[in-house]
Coordinates of C-alpha atoms and ligand atoms in Angstrom, one line a residue:
X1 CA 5.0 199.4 233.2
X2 CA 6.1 201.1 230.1
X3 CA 5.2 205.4 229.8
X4 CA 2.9 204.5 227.3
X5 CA 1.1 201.6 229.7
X6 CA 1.0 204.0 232.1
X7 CA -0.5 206.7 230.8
X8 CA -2.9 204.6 228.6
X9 CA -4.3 203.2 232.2
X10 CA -4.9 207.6 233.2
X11 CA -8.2 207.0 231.2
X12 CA -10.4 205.5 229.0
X13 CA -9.5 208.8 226.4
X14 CA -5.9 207.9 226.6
X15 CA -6.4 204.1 226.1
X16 CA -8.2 205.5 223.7
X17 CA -5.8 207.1 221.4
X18 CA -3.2 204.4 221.8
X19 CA -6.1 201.4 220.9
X20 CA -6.5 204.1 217.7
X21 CA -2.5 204.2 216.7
X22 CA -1.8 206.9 218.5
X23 CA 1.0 207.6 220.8
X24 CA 1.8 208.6 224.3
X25 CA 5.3 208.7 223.9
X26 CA 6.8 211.6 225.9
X27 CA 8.5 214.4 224.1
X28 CA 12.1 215.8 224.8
X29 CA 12.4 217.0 228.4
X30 CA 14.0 220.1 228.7
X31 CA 17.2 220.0 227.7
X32 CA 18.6 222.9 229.7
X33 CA 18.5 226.7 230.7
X34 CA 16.6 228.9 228.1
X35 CA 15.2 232.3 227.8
X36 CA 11.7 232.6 226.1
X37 CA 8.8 235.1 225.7
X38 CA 6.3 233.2 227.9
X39 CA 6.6 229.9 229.7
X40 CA 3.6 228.0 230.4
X41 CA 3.6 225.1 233.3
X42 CA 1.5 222.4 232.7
X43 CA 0.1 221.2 229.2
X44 CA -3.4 220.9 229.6
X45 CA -6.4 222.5 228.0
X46 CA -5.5 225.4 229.9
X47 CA -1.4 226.0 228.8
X48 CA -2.5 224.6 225.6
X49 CA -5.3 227.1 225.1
X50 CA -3.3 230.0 226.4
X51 CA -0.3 229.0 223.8
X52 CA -2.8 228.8 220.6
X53 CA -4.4 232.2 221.2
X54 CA -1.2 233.9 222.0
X55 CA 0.0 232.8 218.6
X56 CA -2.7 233.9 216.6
X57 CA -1.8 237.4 218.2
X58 CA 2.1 236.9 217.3
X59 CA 3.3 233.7 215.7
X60 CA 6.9 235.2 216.4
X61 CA 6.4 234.6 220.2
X62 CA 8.9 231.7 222.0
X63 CA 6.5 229.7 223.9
X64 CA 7.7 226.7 226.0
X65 CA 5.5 224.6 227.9
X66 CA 6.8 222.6 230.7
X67 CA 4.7 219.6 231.7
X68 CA 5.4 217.0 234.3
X69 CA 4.2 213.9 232.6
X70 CA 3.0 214.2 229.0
X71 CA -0.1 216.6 227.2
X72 CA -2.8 215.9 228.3
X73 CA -2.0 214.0 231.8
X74 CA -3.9 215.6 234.1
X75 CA -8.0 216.7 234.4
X76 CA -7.7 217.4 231.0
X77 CA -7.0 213.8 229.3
X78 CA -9.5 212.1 232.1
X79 CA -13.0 214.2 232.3
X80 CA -15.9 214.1 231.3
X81 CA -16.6 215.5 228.0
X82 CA -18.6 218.0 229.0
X83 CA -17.8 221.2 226.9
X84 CA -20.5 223.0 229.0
X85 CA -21.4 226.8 229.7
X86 CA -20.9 225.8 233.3
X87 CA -19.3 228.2 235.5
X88 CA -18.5 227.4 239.3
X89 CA -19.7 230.5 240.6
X90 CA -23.3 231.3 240.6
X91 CA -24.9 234.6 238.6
X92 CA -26.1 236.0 241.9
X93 CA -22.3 235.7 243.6
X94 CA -20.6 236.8 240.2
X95 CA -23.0 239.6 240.0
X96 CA -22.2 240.8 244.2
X97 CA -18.7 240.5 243.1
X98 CA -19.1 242.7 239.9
X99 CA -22.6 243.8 238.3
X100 CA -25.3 242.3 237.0
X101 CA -24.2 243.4 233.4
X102 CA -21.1 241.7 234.2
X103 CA -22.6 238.6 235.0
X104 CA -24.6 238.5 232.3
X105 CA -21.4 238.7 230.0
X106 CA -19.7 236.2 231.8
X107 CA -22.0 234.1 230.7
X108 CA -22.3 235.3 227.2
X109 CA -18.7 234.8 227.2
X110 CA -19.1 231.0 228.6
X111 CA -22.0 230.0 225.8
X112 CA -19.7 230.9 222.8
X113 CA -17.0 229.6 224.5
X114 CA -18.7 226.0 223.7
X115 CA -18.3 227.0 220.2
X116 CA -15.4 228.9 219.9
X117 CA -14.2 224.8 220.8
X118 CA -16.1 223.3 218.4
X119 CA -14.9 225.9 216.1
X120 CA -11.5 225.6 216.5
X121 CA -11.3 221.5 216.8
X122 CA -13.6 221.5 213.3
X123 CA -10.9 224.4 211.3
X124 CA -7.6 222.8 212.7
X125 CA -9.0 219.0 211.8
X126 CA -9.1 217.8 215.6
X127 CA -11.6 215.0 215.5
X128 CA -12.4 214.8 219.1
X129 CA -16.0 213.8 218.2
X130 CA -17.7 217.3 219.5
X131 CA -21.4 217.4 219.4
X132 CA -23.3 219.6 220.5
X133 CA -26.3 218.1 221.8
X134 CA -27.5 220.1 224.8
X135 CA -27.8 218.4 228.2
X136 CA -30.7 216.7 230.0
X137 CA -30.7 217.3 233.9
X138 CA -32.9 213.8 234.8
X139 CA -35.4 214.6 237.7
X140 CA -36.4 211.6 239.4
X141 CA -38.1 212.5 242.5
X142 CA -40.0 214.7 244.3
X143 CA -37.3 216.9 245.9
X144 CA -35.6 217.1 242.5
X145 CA -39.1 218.5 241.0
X146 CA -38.8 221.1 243.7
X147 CA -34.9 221.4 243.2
X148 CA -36.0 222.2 239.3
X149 CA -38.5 224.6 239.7
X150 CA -35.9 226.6 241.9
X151 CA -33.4 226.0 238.9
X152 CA -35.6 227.1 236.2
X153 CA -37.3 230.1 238.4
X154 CA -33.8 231.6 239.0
X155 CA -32.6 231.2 234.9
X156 CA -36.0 233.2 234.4
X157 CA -35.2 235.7 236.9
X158 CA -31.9 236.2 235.0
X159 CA -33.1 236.8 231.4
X160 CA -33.4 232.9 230.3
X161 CA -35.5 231.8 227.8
X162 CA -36.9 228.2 226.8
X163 CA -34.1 228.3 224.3
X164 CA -31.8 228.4 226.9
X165 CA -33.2 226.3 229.5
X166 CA -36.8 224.3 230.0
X167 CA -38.9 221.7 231.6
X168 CA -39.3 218.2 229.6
X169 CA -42.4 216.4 231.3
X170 CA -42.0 212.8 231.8
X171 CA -42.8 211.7 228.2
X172 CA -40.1 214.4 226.5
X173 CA -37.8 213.7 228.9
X174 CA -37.9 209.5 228.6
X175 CA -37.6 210.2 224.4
X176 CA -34.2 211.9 224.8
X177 CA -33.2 209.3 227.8
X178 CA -35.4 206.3 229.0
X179 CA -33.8 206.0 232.4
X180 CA -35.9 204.6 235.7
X181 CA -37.7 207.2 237.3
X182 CA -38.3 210.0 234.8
X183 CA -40.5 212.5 236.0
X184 CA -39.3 215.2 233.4
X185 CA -36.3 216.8 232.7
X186 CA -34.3 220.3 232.5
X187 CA -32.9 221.1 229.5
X188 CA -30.4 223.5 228.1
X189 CA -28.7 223.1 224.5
X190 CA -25.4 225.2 225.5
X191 CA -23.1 222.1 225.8
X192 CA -21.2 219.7 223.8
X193 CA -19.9 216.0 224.1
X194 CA -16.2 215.5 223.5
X195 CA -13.4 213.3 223.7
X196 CA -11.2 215.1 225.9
X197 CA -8.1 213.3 225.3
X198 CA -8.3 213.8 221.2
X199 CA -8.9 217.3 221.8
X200 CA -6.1 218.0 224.4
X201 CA -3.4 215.6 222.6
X202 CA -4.6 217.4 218.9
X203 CA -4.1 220.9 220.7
X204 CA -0.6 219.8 221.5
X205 CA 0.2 219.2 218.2
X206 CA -1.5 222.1 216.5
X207 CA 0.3 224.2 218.9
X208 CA 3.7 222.7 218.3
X209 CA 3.1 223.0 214.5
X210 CA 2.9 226.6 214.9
X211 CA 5.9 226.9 216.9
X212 CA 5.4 226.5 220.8
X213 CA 7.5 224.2 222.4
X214 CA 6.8 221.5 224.5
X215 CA 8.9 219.6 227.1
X216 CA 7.2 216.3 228.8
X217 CA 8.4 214.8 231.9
X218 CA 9.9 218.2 232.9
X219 CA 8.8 218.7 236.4
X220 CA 8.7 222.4 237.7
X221 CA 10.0 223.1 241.3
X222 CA 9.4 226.5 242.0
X223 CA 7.6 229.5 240.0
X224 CA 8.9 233.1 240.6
X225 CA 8.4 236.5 238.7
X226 CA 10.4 235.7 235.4
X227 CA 11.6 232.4 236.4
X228 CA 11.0 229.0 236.3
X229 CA 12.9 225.9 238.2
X230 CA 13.4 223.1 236.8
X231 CA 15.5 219.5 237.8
X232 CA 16.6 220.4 234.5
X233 CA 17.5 223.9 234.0
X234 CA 15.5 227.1 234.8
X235 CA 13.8 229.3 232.4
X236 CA 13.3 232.9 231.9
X237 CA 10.4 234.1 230.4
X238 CA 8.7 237.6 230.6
X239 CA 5.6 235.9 231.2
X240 CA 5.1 232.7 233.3
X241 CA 1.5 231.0 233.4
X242 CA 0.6 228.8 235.3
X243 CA -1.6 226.0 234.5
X244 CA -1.5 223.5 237.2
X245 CA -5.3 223.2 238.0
X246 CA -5.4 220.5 240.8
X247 CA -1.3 220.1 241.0
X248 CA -1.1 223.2 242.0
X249 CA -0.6 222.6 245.6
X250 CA 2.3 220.7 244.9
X251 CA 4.3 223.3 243.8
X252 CA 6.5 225.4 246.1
X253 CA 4.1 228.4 248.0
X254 CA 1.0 227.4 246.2
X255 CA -0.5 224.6 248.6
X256 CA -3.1 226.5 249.9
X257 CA -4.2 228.0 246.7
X258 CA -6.7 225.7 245.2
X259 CA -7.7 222.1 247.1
X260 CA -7.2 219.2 245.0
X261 CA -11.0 217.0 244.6
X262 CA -11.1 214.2 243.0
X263 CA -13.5 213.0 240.6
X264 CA -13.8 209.1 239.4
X265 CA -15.2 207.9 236.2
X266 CA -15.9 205.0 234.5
X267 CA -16.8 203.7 230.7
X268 CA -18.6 200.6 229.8
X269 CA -17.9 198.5 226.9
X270 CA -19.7 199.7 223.6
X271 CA -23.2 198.8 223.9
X272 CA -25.5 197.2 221.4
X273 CA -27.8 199.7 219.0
X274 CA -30.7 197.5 220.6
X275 CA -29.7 199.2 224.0
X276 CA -29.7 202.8 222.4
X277 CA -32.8 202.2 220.6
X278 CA -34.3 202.3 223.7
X279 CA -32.0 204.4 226.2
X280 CA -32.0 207.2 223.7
X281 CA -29.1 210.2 223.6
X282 CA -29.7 209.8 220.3
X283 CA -28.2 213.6 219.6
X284 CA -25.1 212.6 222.4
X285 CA -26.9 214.9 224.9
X286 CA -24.7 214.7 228.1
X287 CA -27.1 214.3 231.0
X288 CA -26.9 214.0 235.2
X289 CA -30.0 213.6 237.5
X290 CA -31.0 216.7 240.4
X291 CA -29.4 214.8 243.0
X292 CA -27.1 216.8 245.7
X293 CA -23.6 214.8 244.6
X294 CA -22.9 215.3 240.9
X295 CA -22.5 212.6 238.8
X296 CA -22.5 213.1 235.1
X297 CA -22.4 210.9 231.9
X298 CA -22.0 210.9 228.3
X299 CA -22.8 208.8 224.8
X300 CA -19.5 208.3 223.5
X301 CA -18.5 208.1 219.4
X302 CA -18.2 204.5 219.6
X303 CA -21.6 204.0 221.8
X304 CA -19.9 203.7 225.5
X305 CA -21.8 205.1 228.3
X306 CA -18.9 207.2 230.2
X307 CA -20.2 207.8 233.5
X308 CA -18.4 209.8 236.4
X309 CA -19.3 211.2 240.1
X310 CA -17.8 212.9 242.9
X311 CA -17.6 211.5 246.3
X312 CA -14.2 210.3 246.7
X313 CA -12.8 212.1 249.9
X314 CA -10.4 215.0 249.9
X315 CA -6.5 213.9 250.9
X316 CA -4.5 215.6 253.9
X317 CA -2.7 218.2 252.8
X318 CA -3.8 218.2 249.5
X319 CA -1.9 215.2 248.3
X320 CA -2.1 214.6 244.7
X321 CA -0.9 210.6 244.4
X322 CA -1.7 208.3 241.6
X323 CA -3.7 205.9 244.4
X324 CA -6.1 208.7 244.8
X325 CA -7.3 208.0 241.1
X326 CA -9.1 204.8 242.3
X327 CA -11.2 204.0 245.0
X328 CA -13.0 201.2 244.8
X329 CA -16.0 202.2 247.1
X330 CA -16.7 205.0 244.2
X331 CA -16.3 202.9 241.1
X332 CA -18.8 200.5 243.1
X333 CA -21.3 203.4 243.7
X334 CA -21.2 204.6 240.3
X335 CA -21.8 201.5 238.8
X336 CA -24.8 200.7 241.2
X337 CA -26.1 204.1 239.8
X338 CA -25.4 203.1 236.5
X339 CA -27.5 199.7 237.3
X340 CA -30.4 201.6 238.9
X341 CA -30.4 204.2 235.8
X342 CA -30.4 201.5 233.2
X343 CA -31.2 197.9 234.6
X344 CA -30.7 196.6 231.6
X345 CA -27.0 197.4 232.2
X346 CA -26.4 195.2 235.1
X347 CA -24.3 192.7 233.4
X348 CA -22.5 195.0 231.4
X349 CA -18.7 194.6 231.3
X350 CA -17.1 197.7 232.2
X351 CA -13.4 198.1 231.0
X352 CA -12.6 201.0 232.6
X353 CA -12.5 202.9 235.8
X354 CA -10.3 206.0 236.6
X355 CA -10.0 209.3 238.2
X356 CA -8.0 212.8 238.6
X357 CA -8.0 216.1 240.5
X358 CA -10.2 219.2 240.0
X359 CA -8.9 222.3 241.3
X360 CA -11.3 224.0 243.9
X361 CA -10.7 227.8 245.4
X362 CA -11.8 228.8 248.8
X363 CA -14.8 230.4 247.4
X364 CA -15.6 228.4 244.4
X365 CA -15.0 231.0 242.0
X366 CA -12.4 230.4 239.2
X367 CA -10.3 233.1 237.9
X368 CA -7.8 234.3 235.3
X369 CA -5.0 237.0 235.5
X370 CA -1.7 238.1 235.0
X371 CA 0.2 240.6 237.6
X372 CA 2.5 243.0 235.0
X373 CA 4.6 243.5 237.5
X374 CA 6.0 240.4 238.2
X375 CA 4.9 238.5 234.8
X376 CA 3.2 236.2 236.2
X377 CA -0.2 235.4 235.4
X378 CA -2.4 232.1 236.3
X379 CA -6.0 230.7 235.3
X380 CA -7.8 228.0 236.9
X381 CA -9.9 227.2 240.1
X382 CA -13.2 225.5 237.4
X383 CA -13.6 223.0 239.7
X384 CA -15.7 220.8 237.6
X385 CA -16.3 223.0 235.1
X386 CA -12.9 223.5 233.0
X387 CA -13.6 222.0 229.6
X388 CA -14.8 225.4 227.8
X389 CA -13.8 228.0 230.7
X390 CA -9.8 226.8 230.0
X391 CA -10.6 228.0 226.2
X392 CA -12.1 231.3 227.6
X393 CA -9.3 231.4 229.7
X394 CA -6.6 231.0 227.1
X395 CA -8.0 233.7 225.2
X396 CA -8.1 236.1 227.5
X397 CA -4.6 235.2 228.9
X398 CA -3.7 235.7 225.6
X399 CA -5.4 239.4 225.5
X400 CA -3.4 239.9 229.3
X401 CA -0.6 239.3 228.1
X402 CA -0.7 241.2 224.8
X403 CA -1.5 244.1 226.9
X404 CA -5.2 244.4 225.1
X405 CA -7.7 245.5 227.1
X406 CA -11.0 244.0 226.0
X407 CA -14.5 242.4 226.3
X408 CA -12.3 239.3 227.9
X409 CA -10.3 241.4 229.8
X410 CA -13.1 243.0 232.0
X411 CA -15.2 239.8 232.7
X412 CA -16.0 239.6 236.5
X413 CA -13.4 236.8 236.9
X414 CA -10.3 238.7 235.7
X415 CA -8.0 239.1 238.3
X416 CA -10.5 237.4 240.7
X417 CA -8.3 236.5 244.2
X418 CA -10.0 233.9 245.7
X419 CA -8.6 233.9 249.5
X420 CA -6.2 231.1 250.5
X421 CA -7.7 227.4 252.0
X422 CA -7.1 227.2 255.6
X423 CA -4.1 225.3 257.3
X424 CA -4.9 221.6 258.1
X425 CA -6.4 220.0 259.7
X426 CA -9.2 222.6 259.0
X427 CA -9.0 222.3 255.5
X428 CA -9.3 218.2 255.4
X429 CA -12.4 218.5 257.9
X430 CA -14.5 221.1 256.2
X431 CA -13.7 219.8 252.4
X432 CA -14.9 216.2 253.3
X433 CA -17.6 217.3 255.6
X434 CA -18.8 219.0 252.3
X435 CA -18.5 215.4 250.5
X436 CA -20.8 213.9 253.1
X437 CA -23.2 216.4 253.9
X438 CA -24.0 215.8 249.9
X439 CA -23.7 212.0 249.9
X440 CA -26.2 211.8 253.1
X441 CA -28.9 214.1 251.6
X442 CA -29.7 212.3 248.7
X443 CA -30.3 209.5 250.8
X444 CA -32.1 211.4 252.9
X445 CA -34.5 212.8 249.9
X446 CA -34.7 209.5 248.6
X447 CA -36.3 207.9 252.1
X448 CA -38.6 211.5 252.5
X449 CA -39.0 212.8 249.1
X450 CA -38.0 215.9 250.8
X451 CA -35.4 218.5 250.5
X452 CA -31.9 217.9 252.4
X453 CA -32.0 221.8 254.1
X454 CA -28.5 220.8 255.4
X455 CA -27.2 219.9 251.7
X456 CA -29.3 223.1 250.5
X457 CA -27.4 225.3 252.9
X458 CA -23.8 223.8 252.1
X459 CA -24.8 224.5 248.5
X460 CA -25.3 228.1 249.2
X461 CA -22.5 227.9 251.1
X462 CA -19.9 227.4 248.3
X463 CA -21.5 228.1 244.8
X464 CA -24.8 230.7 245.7
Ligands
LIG1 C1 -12.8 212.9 236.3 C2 -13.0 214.4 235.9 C3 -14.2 214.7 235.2 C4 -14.3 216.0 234.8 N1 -15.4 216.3 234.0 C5 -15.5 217.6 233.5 C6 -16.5 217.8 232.5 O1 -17.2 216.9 232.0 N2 -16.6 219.1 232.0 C7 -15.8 220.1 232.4 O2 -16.0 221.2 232.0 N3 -14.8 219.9 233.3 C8 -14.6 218.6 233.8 N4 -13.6 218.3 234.7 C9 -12.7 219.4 235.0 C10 -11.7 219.7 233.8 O3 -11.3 218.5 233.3 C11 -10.6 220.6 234.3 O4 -11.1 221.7 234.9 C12 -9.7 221.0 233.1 O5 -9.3 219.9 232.4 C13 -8.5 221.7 233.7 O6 -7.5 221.9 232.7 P1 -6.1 222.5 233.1 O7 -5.3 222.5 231.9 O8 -6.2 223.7 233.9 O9 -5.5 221.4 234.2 P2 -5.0 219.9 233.9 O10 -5.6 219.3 232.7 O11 -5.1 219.2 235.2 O12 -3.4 220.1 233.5 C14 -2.5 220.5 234.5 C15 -1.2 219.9 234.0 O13 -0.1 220.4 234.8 C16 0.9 219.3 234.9 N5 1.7 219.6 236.1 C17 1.3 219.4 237.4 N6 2.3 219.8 238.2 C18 3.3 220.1 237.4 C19 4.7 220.6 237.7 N7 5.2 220.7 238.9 N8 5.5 220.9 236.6 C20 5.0 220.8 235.3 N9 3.8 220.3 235.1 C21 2.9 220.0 236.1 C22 0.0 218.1 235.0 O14 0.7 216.9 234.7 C23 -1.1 218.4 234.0 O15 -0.9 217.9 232.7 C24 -13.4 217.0 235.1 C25 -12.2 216.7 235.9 C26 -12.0 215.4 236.3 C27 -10.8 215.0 237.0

């Protein structure tokens, strides 16, 4: 397989942007030792983010970025679209770990985050088809109706309004989305539907236009304070950021750091208007159901469904392999949900099915930083949740590193240490014990119509 084949088959997105004319081609690996300002591993929306902001503070600055495959290879190039004001950690567990005024501008900080994205991709001509159309949280049963009260009581209890989040009742809910089951719906407007791959490949270029430099198929071996090792040289940087997200544990003294957890999608072919005319998403909201394990779609541009789920297991020893992108018994679940959504979808052809790592911390609660002493700073740990926290995170890397202190530079996550995964085999017991304790309770709810108190527990567990 040629690069370009094989990167086109990462995702839909980057199939994507080759079927439009676009290339995949790597760029110039590094051709040997340098000495820069700040070197960034990884080019994904984190580096990529990081690299703009820090130019807009100093255009002068020498940024490299050093990626192992080509911009826009990892999560980045593969999610789900969902530039969301989604943050891993709950308000109550950001608020024990900081205030509740720092919560509350965490979140602030999230919600124009969405359009500091939208912003950015609409000034610098990226047309990665943003939209911000809110999303619609389906509920379909009776424990979901209980599971939305609970949502919508605790968003009360912490300031939010029906502009931020409300019910739909059943007739609301099936005119944004006419899936089976619609009981009502939650819904919040503070998200946006994407196409992650134009927006991460059209950051790479906009950053390279301004001067950062970027070297694909450069694969780092080992990060230490000022330094970076490479196959290929090493670099010196003052700075070194590192932007691995999932990968992470593959490089040298990180593998406890964040577990890699795969998410799977798929895409459909485009479907007919006589399909939307009834289905709806008429404003591209993205939308999931209350069940326990997430699953998540989209509308795209060219009127795909794009459709996605956890549930694929964790790998000993955090392995990160291209295999792991594909397992058949999750591309078969998510199309059966899929068919059980929108039965009128059963026959659909669907040309795509993929996957890619999300980065989880021991406590599920991402973080950003930079230790001036040794240079180097880090952001990461969204679990599935990195589409508008990587901008927030760029920025205020970008404010770290400029030695700004600032709203961004006292969020609650700033310097955040989430505590190291345990050895294995601990680590690959508890990790997929999580994946089926979730799988089993919404069959479980499904055959009672009650709540799953183990799944409700485990929840607690890791976001709450
Ligand atoms: C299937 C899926 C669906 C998702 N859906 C959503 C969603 O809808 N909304 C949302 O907010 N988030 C979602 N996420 C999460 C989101 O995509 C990520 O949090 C985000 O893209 C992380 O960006 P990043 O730049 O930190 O990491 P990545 O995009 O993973 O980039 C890391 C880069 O580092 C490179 N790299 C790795 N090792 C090395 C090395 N040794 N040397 C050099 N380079 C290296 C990789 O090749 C990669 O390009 C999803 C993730 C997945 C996998």
């Amino acid at each position: 397989m040629t690069a370009d084949a094989d990167y086109r088959s990462r995702s839909f997105w980057l199939d994507d942007i080759a079927s439009l004319g676009g290339t995949l081609a790597p760029r110039p690996a590094l051709p040997g030792a340098r000495d820069v300002d700040v070197a960034i591993v990884g080019a994904g929306f984190t580096g990529l983010w990081t690299a703009h902001y820090l130019l807009d503070r100093d255009p002068g600055l020498r940024i490299v970025l050093l990626e192992k495959e080509i911009a826009g290879f990892g999560a980045s190039g593969r999610n789900g679209g969902w530039c969301s004001a989604l943050f891993p950690a709950s308000m109550d567990k950001i608020a024990a770990h900081s205030s509740r005024e720092g919560a509350l501008a965490l979140r602030r900080a999230m919600r124009s985050s969405v359009d500091e994205v939208g912003a950015v991709a609409d000034k610098n001509g990226i047309d990665c088809g943003y939209t911000k159309g809110g999303t619609l949280s389906l509920i379909r049963s009776r424990a979901q109706i209980a599971r939305a009260r609970d949502i919508l009581e605790h968003a009360r209890s912490w300031g939010e309004t029906a502009d931020d989040i409300r019910l739909l009742d059943a007739t609301e809910a099936r005119a944004r989305l006419n899936a089976t089951d619609v009981i009502g719906a939650l819904f919040t407007p503070h998200c946006a539907a994407i196409h992650p791959a134009k927006l991460v490949r059209g950051l790479a270029e906009l950053v390279e236009r301004r001067g950062a430099t970027i070297h694909e198929r450069t694969t780092v071996t080992a990060i230490s304070p000022h330094r970076v090792d490479t196959r290929e040289g090493v670099v010196r940087a003052d700075v070194v950021v590192r932007a691995t997200e999932g990968y992470t544990p593959t490089i040298r003294g990180y593998r406890r750091a964040l577990a890699p957890v795969y998410s799977l999608m798929m895409a459909t072919e485009p479907l007919p208007n006589s399909f939307w005319d009834d289905a709806g998403l008429r404003e591209r909201e993205t939308f999931n159901d209350l069940r326990h394990l997430i699953i998540y779609g989209q509308r795209t541009v060219d009127n795909r469904l794009a459709f996605g789920g956890r549930g694929a297991p964790y790998h000993f020893g955090s392995r990160v392999e291209p295999a792991y992108d594909r397992e058949p018994s999750v591309f078969e679940a998510l199309r059966s949900i899929v068919v059980e959504l929108f039965p009128a979808l059963a026959d659909v052809a669907v040309t795509h099915t993929w996957g890619g790592p999300l980065g989880v911390p021991r406590d599920w609660f991402a973080s950003v930083g930079l230790d001036p002493a040794t240079g180097l700073a880090w952001a990461g740990g969204y679990v599935g949740d990195g589409v508008a926290t990587s901008n927030l995170a760029g920025r205020t890397l970008a404010d770290l590193i400029g030695g700004h202190d600032t709203d961004l530079t006292s969020l609650p996550w700033v310097n955040h240490r989430s505590r190291q995964w345990e050895p294995e085999p601990l680590r690959w017991v508890g990790v997929n014990a999580g994946v089926r304790v979730m799988s089993s309770a919404d069959g479980v709810e499904n055959r009672t119509g009650k709540t799953s108190l183990r799944a409700k527990a485990f929840s607690r567990l890791l976001g709450g």
